[in-house]
């Protein structure tokens, strides 16, 4: 074996603790962040995610306490309540409140935060009123949804997660922080860390997919990027992790719908990314719209107080989602606004986004004894703590000329392109006419047709209208490469409408071309908030266009643009090459051109299971086995065959996805050697003591050789999964517990090594706590969630 790229030891712990104690929390935080450092290759100084917060410049900085108390001691009740009130003073992202007297309210100390104001001059003008006219001169905190870049547009979060590269996510968030802060925005309502198991839910686009482990790594990376090494640096912004909690489990994938999540599932799947973000020092969290087991998340003391404050020790700010306090009325747990405000406030929501109900009712709660002054003080502390940690009291104003210099820096644009290149997932690459894989393309193509409604640079809506910066569309990038006369462009159809004439022109264009690039998918506003879909295929006439173009017999490369996986089984059967490009942001055109021609070898992998049909949703790899698992039946035998009928399956569709979680192709190929583990026997008692972790040693080392068997250098994300059987609560058929990106040259082998610390083996048990239990253990090191050779071990008592 030739020695391959040396890869560092790695293990990413389960972010939940077995039995929380201070030293264990600190240790786990260090290990988690250390791993992400190794994964990301970022310099040592930024390795410890919570360190900036603990060491100074973050919300947990003990030096803030005295300052918070000193301000609090001077505040009237009305001023205190003012800090708990937030309005949207710009474009709405939900039903408006009809209020516009912000200037007077600010002068009276009745507003703590404004959002959706994006003009630095306007921001300063409100801030001047707060700082110069209000009695205590407390600055306003300006927020915005900066979700995949501020002006320089990065791939949507689902695409960013598909890089499996937390360093890219951290760098992209840093750019977003620099640009947004230069504009006067110091608070972003991002990252969305909701676990999304159902592609019908449009907001899948805004998160990191279905897995809690990957979601936790990405959550921490976003927080580190936004908040930087010091939150009070002028180019840092406060993160707001959302939507706490369970929003992604909306029944039927219909946005805002109710959720029923057992504590077991909540603890093991939905909470971990939030916990990771808290450990990374996030300044704030947003309470979600959904009801969780009958109690709306915005009035849920169990999640907001018991878990967040008591178990996790969170000291930052909790803001409601848009009018979520007011929505407690239609939820049916509050007959009127006063009750809604009381329930949200007493449950632990500090700041009321938009509804105005805290403004209207909190004061009277104190006078009537519904809320104590101490409870008001505690909520105000959380707000002041964030404002102080951001250095807003020292630097309340934005330099109005700064934005022009900070936006669209060449390095930012280059980073957006790199991020896009790493986010593409090669779903299929079968042989073309030359008898070899169609991609990458040869450079001498004479006549390339680019067809489809999504080819011209689809920009995905962020908080601020984006796409204004320098962009090169895919057809333009291809023309730059091949020469103007060699690329023709046909619409074929609109995204949601189309004519016979357009379609015929595109078919004629394909007939005259050597090769067709087909750019199909969703309109950007078909995913995201309030964009759930009951059908996941190509909209309207796009499927017709696809089939007509393929019938010309010309080689076709399909590029799918979408905020979720799309069910296009016909395409997967008949089109030789398919790339999932998500919404790739401002670098998308050049990134795709470079990928098509092989300057870049695709390395993205799926962070959601790709369904064959919408009826399979919710679909996720880390499911429980059930009492009647279908095993290998999966439609290989007809459903009339009795032994294979009475199992957990559909009679008209496989259980397996079109492509599994973790899957992604490359222009080279990798082969995996057997998974080797350092021990076949672990002890539950020792794991729970955490003794191995305390001495710095892992509980288990797992390794495998990964060989590049192709002819190009490639980057592979090597994944580690475990399964536990015989435990008190049923565990998933596989659970991701580690991953590494390795670069391997042709013919070379990388030995990939994972260190598994005790927390990896902890489950949420039937006593409602995290602990390791006696179990049979299987470990896989594999290219995705459906393959790999297993290694067997046992956890003894
Ligand atoms: C969304 C949040 C967003 C907020 C403010 C809501 O409708 O659910 O994710 O942060 O609006 O724009």
XYZ file of N, CA, C and O in Angstrom, residues 447-615:
676
model
N -20.542 22.763 -30.081
C -21.920 23.260 -30.096
C -22.693 22.738 -28.888
O -23.161 21.614 -28.875
N -22.755 23.585 -27.901
C -23.384 23.213 -26.636
C -24.706 23.969 -26.513
O -24.729 25.188 -26.675
N -25.775 23.258 -26.221
C -27.056 23.959 -26.001
C -27.356 23.968 -24.505
O -27.287 22.930 -23.837
N -27.647 25.157 -24.014
C -28.071 25.277 -22.613
C -29.570 25.526 -22.636
O -30.031 26.543 -23.174
N -30.314 24.595 -22.075
C -31.780 24.645 -22.186
C -32.396 24.602 -20.786
O -31.912 23.873 -19.919
N -33.449 25.372 -20.616
C -34.192 25.272 -19.357
C -34.335 26.596 -18.654
O -33.515 27.504 -18.837
N -35.378 26.708 -17.838
C -35.705 28.001 -17.214
C -34.830 28.374 -16.032
O -34.908 29.482 -15.536
N -33.985 27.450 -15.569
C -33.198 27.762 -14.368
C -31.742 28.110 -14.679
O -30.960 28.325 -13.760
N -31.408 28.176 -15.976
C -29.985 28.352 -16.312
C -29.468 29.746 -16.005
O -28.287 29.926 -15.735
N -30.374 30.736 -16.031
C -29.873 32.104 -15.900
C -29.823 32.540 -14.460
O -30.608 33.382 -14.021
N -28.933 31.896 -13.709
C -28.563 32.490 -12.447
C -29.706 32.650 -11.449
O -30.090 33.765 -11.086
N -30.285 31.572 -10.999
C -31.352 31.733 -10.019
C -30.809 32.224 -8.681
O -29.960 31.579 -8.076
N -31.288 33.361 -8.254
C -30.856 33.904 -6.962
C -31.932 33.565 -5.936
O -33.113 33.760 -6.167
N -31.517 33.064 -4.811
C -32.455 32.614 -3.781
C -32.665 33.740 -2.789
O -31.704 34.368 -2.353
N -33.904 34.016 -2.397
C -34.118 35.155 -1.514
C -33.445 34.973 -0.156
O -33.552 33.939 0.461
N -32.717 35.990 0.267
C -32.177 36.006 1.625
C -32.931 37.068 2.376
O -34.069 37.395 2.048
N -32.321 37.669 3.384
C -32.981 38.726 4.114
C -33.072 39.992 3.289
O -34.034 40.740 3.331
N -32.031 40.225 2.515
C -31.935 41.446 1.719
C -31.989 41.013 0.266
O -31.449 39.979 -0.072
N -32.624 41.786 -0.592
C -32.571 41.401 -2.004
C -31.123 41.203 -2.429
O -30.293 42.090 -2.249
N -30.848 40.016 -2.903
C -29.467 39.736 -3.253
C -29.317 39.704 -4.754
O -30.225 40.052 -5.482
N -28.173 39.285 -5.199
C -27.964 39.135 -6.619
C -27.584 40.421 -7.295
O -27.465 40.497 -8.513
N -27.376 41.481 -6.497
C -27.025 42.747 -7.102
C -25.535 42.810 -7.425
O -25.109 43.602 -8.250
N -24.760 41.967 -6.802
C -23.305 42.019 -6.990
C -22.887 41.379 -8.296
O -23.719 41.004 -9.111
N -21.576 41.264 -8.470
C -21.092 40.670 -9.711
C -21.487 39.198 -9.799
O -21.272 38.442 -8.865
N -22.082 38.827 -10.885
C -22.477 37.429 -11.096
C -22.254 37.085 -12.549
O -22.458 37.915 -13.426
N -21.874 35.853 -12.780
C -21.758 35.360 -14.147
C -22.680 34.154 -14.237
O -22.532 33.211 -13.464
N -23.637 34.210 -15.151
C -24.595 33.104 -15.237
C -23.924 31.875 -15.851
O -22.838 31.959 -16.443
N -24.595 30.743 -15.740
C -24.029 29.507 -16.306
C -23.795 29.616 -17.816
O -22.688 29.315 -18.287
N -24.785 30.067 -18.606
C -24.508 30.166 -20.051
C -23.339 31.114 -20.337
O -22.507 30.836 -21.205
N -23.255 32.219 -19.561
C -22.162 33.164 -19.801
C -20.829 32.522 -19.433
O -19.818 32.683 -20.148
N -20.803 31.778 -18.341
C -19.552 31.129 -17.928
C -19.134 30.088 -18.966
O -17.944 29.937 -19.268
N -20.107 29.392 -19.535
C -19.784 28.396 -20.559
C -19.300 29.070 -21.833
O -18.361 28.599 -22.491
N -19.944 30.205 -22.162
C -19.530 30.927 -23.376
C -18.115 31.493 -23.211
O -17.311 31.484 -24.151
N -17.812 31.969 -21.979
C -16.453 32.473 -21.738
C -15.436 31.371 -22.001
O -14.344 31.592 -22.481
N -15.820 30.179 -21.698
C -14.900 29.059 -21.796
C -14.786 28.535 -23.237
O -13.681 28.285 -23.736
N -15.919 28.387 -23.893
C -15.917 27.736 -25.215
C -15.901 28.732 -26.367
O -15.687 28.351 -27.505
N -16.157 29.990 -26.041
C -16.281 31.002 -27.101
C -17.741 31.222 -27.424
O -18.523 30.260 -27.462
N -18.068 32.490 -27.664
C -19.481 32.892 -27.835
C -20.251 32.033 -28.824
O -21.349 31.595 -28.566
N -19.658 31.752 -29.956
C -20.397 31.060 -31.017
C -20.691 29.604 -30.703
O -21.379 28.928 -31.467
N -20.171 29.122 -29.609
C -20.282 27.677 -29.362
C -21.336 27.302 -28.324
O -21.494 26.138 -27.986
N -22.018 28.308 -27.805
C -23.040 28.027 -26.794
C -24.357 28.651 -27.238
O -24.425 29.847 -27.518
N -25.387 27.846 -27.345
C -26.700 28.418 -27.660
C -27.613 28.246 -26.443
O -27.414 27.344 -25.626
N -28.594 29.132 -26.343
C -29.415 29.172 -25.133
C -30.888 29.103 -25.522
O -31.356 29.896 -26.346
N -31.607 28.171 -24.923
C -33.059 28.058 -25.168
C -33.771 27.921 -23.828
O -33.333 27.178 -22.956
N -34.866 28.623 -23.721
C -35.649 28.590 -22.492
C -36.383 27.241 -22.365
O -36.420 26.647 -21.306
N -37.004 26.794 -23.439
C -37.743 25.524 -23.422
C -39.108 25.637 -22.774
O -40.118 25.247 -23.328
N -39.115 26.206 -21.604
C -40.356 26.460 -20.875
C -40.020 27.419 -19.742
O -38.856 27.569 -19.376
N -41.063 28.070 -19.213
C -40.851 28.813 -17.979
C -40.833 27.830 -16.825
O -41.063 26.621 -17.016
N -40.592 28.320 -15.608
C -40.602 27.403 -14.469
C -42.030 26.925 -14.230
O -42.286 25.740 -14.030
N -42.966 27.860 -14.319
C -44.359 27.521 -13.990
C -45.311 27.669 -15.168
O -46.513 27.497 -15.009
N -44.789 28.042 -16.318
C -45.658 28.136 -17.491
C -44.800 27.871 -18.712
O -43.583 27.869 -18.615
N -45.410 27.644 -19.843
C -44.608 27.381 -21.029
C -45.495 27.240 -22.235
O -46.672 26.941 -22.108
N -44.885 27.469 -23.407
C -45.683 27.380 -24.627
C -45.132 26.264 -25.514
O -43.960 25.884 -25.396
N -45.978 25.804 -26.409
C -45.550 24.773 -27.361
C -44.406 25.284 -28.223
O -43.478 24.551 -28.557
N -44.474 26.574 -28.569
C -43.445 27.151 -29.458
C -42.066 27.114 -28.790
O -41.075 26.709 -29.392
N -42.060 27.544 -27.506
C -40.778 27.547 -26.766
C -40.192 26.144 -26.714
O -38.988 25.931 -26.877
N -41.083 25.201 -26.437
C -40.635 23.823 -26.293
C -40.068 23.302 -27.613
O -38.992 22.692 -27.657
N -40.774 23.607 -28.695
C -40.314 23.131 -30.008
C -38.980 23.761 -30.372
O -38.085 23.094 -30.922
N -38.809 25.035 -30.038
C -37.541 25.708 -30.358
C -36.391 25.055 -29.592
O -35.286 24.868 -30.120
N -36.649 24.671 -28.353
C -35.602 24.043 -27.549
C -35.246 22.664 -28.113
O -34.069 22.290 -28.183
N -36.263 21.927 -28.541
C -35.997 20.600 -29.121
C -35.161 20.757 -30.400
O -34.174 20.038 -30.606
N -35.512 21.755 -31.217
C -34.726 21.997 -32.439
C -33.304 22.390 -32.072
O -32.328 21.939 -32.696
N -33.169 23.199 -31.029
C -31.836 23.608 -30.570
C -31.024 22.403 -30.135
O -29.834 22.288 -30.447
N -31.667 21.495 -29.438
C -30.962 20.292 -28.972
C -30.519 19.453 -30.170
O -29.409 18.911 -30.200
N -31.420 19.377 -31.165
C -31.078 18.555 -32.328
C -29.839 19.077 -33.053
O -29.066 18.308 -33.616
N -29.641 20.371 -33.012
C -28.479 20.954 -33.690
C -27.224 20.957 -32.828
O -26.172 21.401 -33.268
N -27.331 20.532 -31.572
C -26.190 20.627 -30.657
C -25.461 19.288 -30.541
O -25.997 18.234 -30.888
N -24.212 19.361 -30.061
C -23.483 18.113 -29.781
C -23.899 17.572 -28.416
O -23.846 16.383 -28.166
N -24.284 18.490 -27.553
C -24.526 18.103 -26.167
C -25.452 19.116 -25.529
O -25.409 20.298 -25.868
N -26.289 18.669 -24.605
C -27.255 19.582 -23.981
C -27.025 19.649 -22.471
O -26.875 18.617 -21.813
N -26.991 20.869 -21.960
C -27.037 21.079 -20.513
C -28.460 21.527 -20.217
O -28.905 22.567 -20.719
N -29.142 20.748 -19.402
C -30.541 21.036 -19.108
C -30.636 21.533 -17.673
O -30.251 20.821 -16.743
N -31.109 22.776 -17.512
C -31.162 23.378 -16.177
C -32.616 23.477 -15.737
O -33.351 24.365 -16.160
N -33.036 22.553 -14.895
C -34.435 22.483 -14.492
C -34.548 22.546 -12.971
O -33.566 22.409 -12.253
N -35.791 22.738 -12.513
C -35.985 22.703 -11.056
C -37.101 23.600 -10.587
O -38.073 23.850 -11.295
N -36.916 24.089 -9.366
C -37.939 24.912 -8.722
C -37.597 26.386 -8.864
O -36.424 26.754 -8.927
N -38.627 27.225 -8.821
C -38.366 28.654 -8.654
C -37.835 28.841 -7.237
O -38.228 28.103 -6.329
N -36.931 29.823 -7.059
C -36.380 29.999 -5.714
C -37.458 30.159 -4.642
O -37.280 29.696 -3.527
N -38.586 30.775 -4.968
C -39.583 30.960 -3.910
C -40.501 29.743 -3.737
O -41.507 29.810 -3.039
N -40.140 28.623 -4.354
C -40.910 27.398 -4.122
C -40.363 26.599 -2.947
O -40.870 25.517 -2.624
N -39.251 27.080 -2.361
C -38.819 26.497 -1.090
C -38.593 27.650 -0.125
O -38.730 28.809 -0.489
N -38.259 27.329 1.106
C -38.168 28.362 2.130
C -39.470 28.427 2.909
O -40.297 27.499 2.869
N -39.682 29.567 3.587
C -40.869 29.678 4.446
C -42.150 29.695 3.603
O -42.185 30.279 2.514
N -43.185 29.101 4.144
C -44.497 29.084 3.504
C -44.406 28.553 2.072
O -45.041 29.073 1.160
N -43.587 27.552 1.863
C -43.415 26.985 0.526
C -43.367 25.462 0.611
O -42.474 24.822 0.075
N -44.341 24.906 1.320
C -44.435 23.452 1.368
C -45.054 22.970 0.060
O -45.855 23.677 -0.546
N -44.643 21.783 -0.343
C -45.184 21.241 -1.590
C -45.738 19.840 -1.364
O -45.133 19.032 -0.654
N -46.876 19.561 -1.993
C -47.451 18.227 -1.921
C -46.931 17.357 -3.060
O -47.062 16.139 -3.029
N -46.360 18.002 -4.068
C -45.781 17.281 -5.204
C -44.315 17.675 -5.279
O -43.990 18.851 -5.182
N -43.457 16.712 -5.468
C -42.027 17.047 -5.450
C -41.364 16.844 -6.806
O -40.144 16.786 -6.913
N -42.193 16.740 -7.835
C -41.615 16.586 -9.170
C -41.259 17.927 -9.783
O -41.363 18.979 -9.144
N -40.836 17.898 -11.053
C -40.551 19.136 -11.772
C -41.864 19.850 -12.058
O -42.810 19.219 -12.529
N -41.933 21.135 -11.774
C -43.205 21.830 -11.971
C -43.610 21.939 -13.443
O -42.765 22.089 -14.334
N -44.879 21.888 -13.637
C -45.584 22.176 -14.881
C -44.926 21.501 -16.093
O -44.854 20.274 -16.126
N -44.407 22.245 -17.073
C -44.009 21.610 -18.336
C -42.550 21.154 -18.351
O -42.041 20.710 -19.383
N -41.885 21.246 -17.220
C -40.461 20.906 -17.239
C -40.211 19.413 -17.479
O -39.245 19.039 -18.132
N -41.070 18.562 -16.923
C -40.888 17.120 -17.147
C -41.069 16.813 -18.646
O -40.321 16.026 -19.229
N -42.039 17.476 -19.249
C -42.295 17.287 -20.692
C -41.074 17.719 -21.499
O -40.639 17.038 -22.431
N -40.517 18.865 -21.097
C -39.321 19.369 -21.785
C -38.179 18.361 -21.635
O -37.497 18.011 -22.610
N -37.986 17.907 -20.414
C -36.917 16.939 -20.135
C -37.034 15.736 -21.073
O -36.073 15.345 -21.747
N -38.228 15.156 -21.121
C -38.383 13.932 -21.904
C -38.215 14.209 -23.399
O -37.621 13.412 -24.120
N -38.711 15.372 -23.835
C -38.571 15.712 -25.259
C -37.097 15.892 -25.628
O -36.644 15.459 -26.694
N -36.340 16.518 -24.756
C -34.919 16.746 -25.061
C -34.165 15.414 -25.046
O -33.337 15.141 -25.927
N -34.453 14.575 -24.085
C -33.750 13.282 -24.017
C -34.078 12.440 -25.257
O -33.209 11.758 -25.805
N -35.324 12.555 -25.732
C -35.724 11.782 -26.924
C -34.979 12.206 -28.191
O -34.950 11.472 -29.167
N -34.345 13.367 -28.190
C -33.557 13.751 -29.367
C -32.338 12.849 -29.526
O -31.709 12.832 -30.574
N -31.996 12.122 -28.460
C -30.849 11.220 -28.542
C -29.521 11.904 -28.274
O -28.471 11.268 -28.288
N -29.561 13.201 -28.042
C -28.309 13.907 -27.750
C -27.902 13.625 -26.311
O -28.762 13.422 -25.445
N -26.608 13.611 -26.042
C -26.205 13.435 -24.639
C -26.702 14.608 -23.792
O -26.573 15.770 -24.202
N -27.279 14.299 -22.658
C -27.879 15.340 -21.815
C -27.282 15.287 -20.414
O -27.132 14.211 -19.828
N -26.950 16.470 -19.920
C -26.555 16.597 -18.514
C -27.636 17.425 -17.838
O -27.919 18.551 -18.267
N -28.237 16.860 -16.831
C -29.317 17.553 -16.131
C -28.754 18.195 -14.863
O -28.131 17.513 -14.040
N -28.988 19.497 -14.726
C -28.616 20.177 -13.481
C -29.913 20.578 -12.797
O -30.731 21.308 -13.362
N -30.075 20.080 -11.588
C -31.296 20.371 -10.833
C -31.031 21.521 -9.872
O -30.097 21.460 -9.063
N -31.855 22.549 -9.967
C -31.790 23.677 -9.026
C -33.007 23.556 -8.119
O -34.142 23.555 -8.594
N -32.766 23.475 -6.824
C -33.918 23.301 -5.928
C -33.490 23.515 -4.480
O -32.315 23.481 -4.156
N -34.492 23.701 -3.646
C -34.241 23.847 -2.213
C -34.530 22.566 -1.463
O -34.664 22.568 -0.237
N -34.657 21.480 -2.193
C -35.009 20.174 -1.607
C -34.756 19.126 -2.686
O -34.623 19.476 -3.873
N -34.720 17.848 -2.338
C -34.636 16.846 -3.396
C -35.927 16.813 -4.203
O -37.008 17.052 -3.652
N -35.807 16.542 -5.482
C -36.986 16.476 -6.356
C -37.180 15.037 -6.831
O -36.205 14.336 -7.112
N -38.435 14.622 -6.919
C -38.698 13.256 -7.379
C -38.773 13.257 -8.905
O -39.790 13.645 -9.478
N -37.675 12.825 -9.512
C -37.621 12.758 -10.977
C -37.084 11.386 -11.398
O -36.023 11.276 -12.010
N -37.834 10.323 -11.075
C -37.319 8.972 -11.353
C -37.044 8.734 -12.829
O -36.082 8.044 -13.181
N -37.881 9.336 -13.700
C -37.658 9.141 -15.135
C -36.277 9.679 -15.517
O -35.530 9.048 -16.270
N -35.946 10.836 -14.975
C -34.642 11.424 -15.293
C -33.513 10.520 -14.796
O -32.524 10.298 -15.504
N -33.679 9.979 -13.588
C -32.585 9.160 -13.056
C -32.401 7.884 -13.873
O -31.331 7.314 -13.913
N -33.481 7.468 -14.527
C -33.354 6.284 -15.369
C -32.805 6.615 -16.758
O -32.017 5.863 -17.311
N -33.186 7.768 -17.294
C -32.896 8.012 -18.714
C -31.820 9.057 -18.999
O -31.341 9.145 -20.134
N -31.488 9.873 -18.035
C -30.479 10.917 -18.307
C -29.137 10.409 -17.804
O -29.051 9.953 -16.660
N -28.097 10.472 -18.625
C -26.833 9.878 -18.168
C -26.163 10.600 -17.002
O -25.532 9.958 -16.168
N -26.284 11.932 -16.949
C -25.554 12.645 -15.886
C -26.473 13.644 -15.204
O -27.153 14.436 -15.867
N -26.506 13.601 -13.872
C -27.373 14.507 -13.108
C -26.576 15.102 -11.943
O -25.897 14.384 -11.201
N -26.699 16.419 -11.800
C -26.039 17.116 -10.688
C -27.112 17.849 -9.889
O -27.950 18.550 -10.458
N -27.082 17.700 -8.565
C -27.926 18.538 -7.700
C -27.121 19.783 -7.366
O -26.066 19.693 -6.729
N -27.614 20.938 -7.824
C -26.858 22.191 -7.627
C -27.472 23.058 -6.546
O -26.938 24.104 -6.223
N -28.639 22.657 -5.997
C -29.358 23.452 -4.992
C -29.576 24.866 -5.557
O -29.774 25.014 -6.749
N -29.498 25.892 -4.725
C -29.409 27.256 -5.251
C -28.015 27.730 -4.881
O -27.719 27.959 -3.705
N -27.127 27.812 -5.867
C -25.695 27.871 -5.548
C -25.147 29.251 -5.211
O -23.971 29.365 -4.869
N -25.977 30.304 -5.324
C -25.466 31.625 -4.957
C -24.708 32.293 -6.080
O -24.722 31.839 -7.233
N -24.018 33.382 -5.710
C -23.455 34.245 -6.762
C -22.323 33.592 -7.534
O -22.020 34.003 -8.649
N -21.686 32.570 -6.966
C -20.595 31.919 -7.701
C -21.074 30.727 -8.502
O -20.264 29.979 -9.068
N -22.382 30.523 -8.579
C -22.932 29.301 -9.154
C -22.563 29.059 -10.617
O -22.198 27.944 -10.987
N -22.647 30.098 -11.453
C -22.387 29.913 -12.890
C -20.973 29.407 -13.145
O -20.786 28.318 -13.716
N -19.951 30.168 -12.720
C -18.582 29.698 -12.928
C -18.309 28.371 -12.223
O -17.592 27.513 -12.759
N -18.886 28.187 -11.036
C -18.637 26.937 -10.290
C -19.158 25.749 -11.089
O -18.502 24.709 -11.180
N -20.325 25.915 -11.706
C -20.873 24.810 -12.493
C -20.041 24.561 -13.742
O -19.767 23.416 -14.097
N -19.628 25.646 -14.393
C -18.822 25.474 -15.606
C -17.528 24.736 -15.264
O -17.113 23.812 -15.974
N -16.905 25.130 -14.175
C -15.646 24.471 -13.784
C -15.880 23.004 -13.418
O -15.035 22.147 -13.667
N -17.033 22.722 -12.851
C -17.336 21.335 -12.479
C -17.619 20.501 -13.728
O -17.125 19.381 -13.871
N -18.413 21.073 -14.652
C -18.754 20.320 -15.865
C -17.498 19.961 -16.658
O -17.415 18.884 -17.248
N -16.525 20.875 -16.661
C -15.321 20.617 -17.451
C -14.190 19.997 -16.629
O -13.081 19.845 -17.114
N -14.462 19.658 -15.389
C -13.488 18.874 -14.626
C -12.371 19.664 -13.968
O -11.427 19.071 -13.458
N -12.440 21.005 -13.979
C -11.442 21.754 -13.191
C -11.661 21.440 -11.718
O -10.752 21.561 -10.898
N -12.909 21.125 -11.413
C -13.278 20.777 -10.048
C -13.869 19.381 -10.094
O -14.681 19.078 -10.968
N -13.434 18.548 -9.160
C -14.000 17.204 -9.059
C -15.107 17.240 -8.005
O -14.849 17.592 -6.867
N -16.339 16.919 -8.361
C -17.431 17.082 -7.385
C -17.179 16.276 -6.107
O -16.681 15.154 -6.165
N -17.546 16.880 -4.991
C -17.296 16.198 -3.713
C -18.430 16.383 -2.716
O -18.325 15.940 -1.585
N -19.523 17.055 -3.105
C -20.647 17.225 -2.182
C -21.354 15.895 -1.951
O -21.289 14.985 -2.784
N -21.988 15.785 -0.809
C -22.771 14.574 -0.509
C -24.115 14.987 0.079
O -24.222 16.042 0.719
N -25.091 14.134 -0.121
C -26.449 14.477 0.315
C -26.560 14.549 1.830
O -26.016 13.692 2.541
N -27.266 15.552 2.304
C -27.538 15.656 3.744
C -29.011 15.325 4.036
O -29.469 15.478 5.156
N -29.716 14.936 2.996
C -31.091 14.438 3.144
C -31.248 13.214 2.249
O -30.618 13.134 1.196
N -32.081 12.273 2.683
C -32.369 11.110 1.853
C -33.186 11.585 0.664
O -34.157 12.328 0.829
N -32.814 11.153 -0.524
C -33.495 11.632 -1.743
C -34.636 10.666 -2.060
O -34.385 9.501 -2.350
N -35.893 11.099 -2.009
C -37.006 10.165 -2.189
C -37.212 9.742 -3.647
O -36.869 10.481 -4.568
N -37.796 8.558 -3.797
C -38.224 8.129 -5.140
C -39.570 8.760 -5.466
O -39.842 9.091 -6.600
N -40.414 8.867 -4.432
C -41.728 9.473 -4.651
C -42.150 10.159 -3.358
O -41.644 9.837 -2.274
N -43.066 11.089 -3.492
C -43.447 11.903 -2.350
C -44.099 11.063 -1.253
O -43.993 11.375 -0.057
N -44.711 9.928 -1.650
C -45.360 9.062 -0.668
C -44.399 8.456 0.335
O -44.827 7.937 1.367
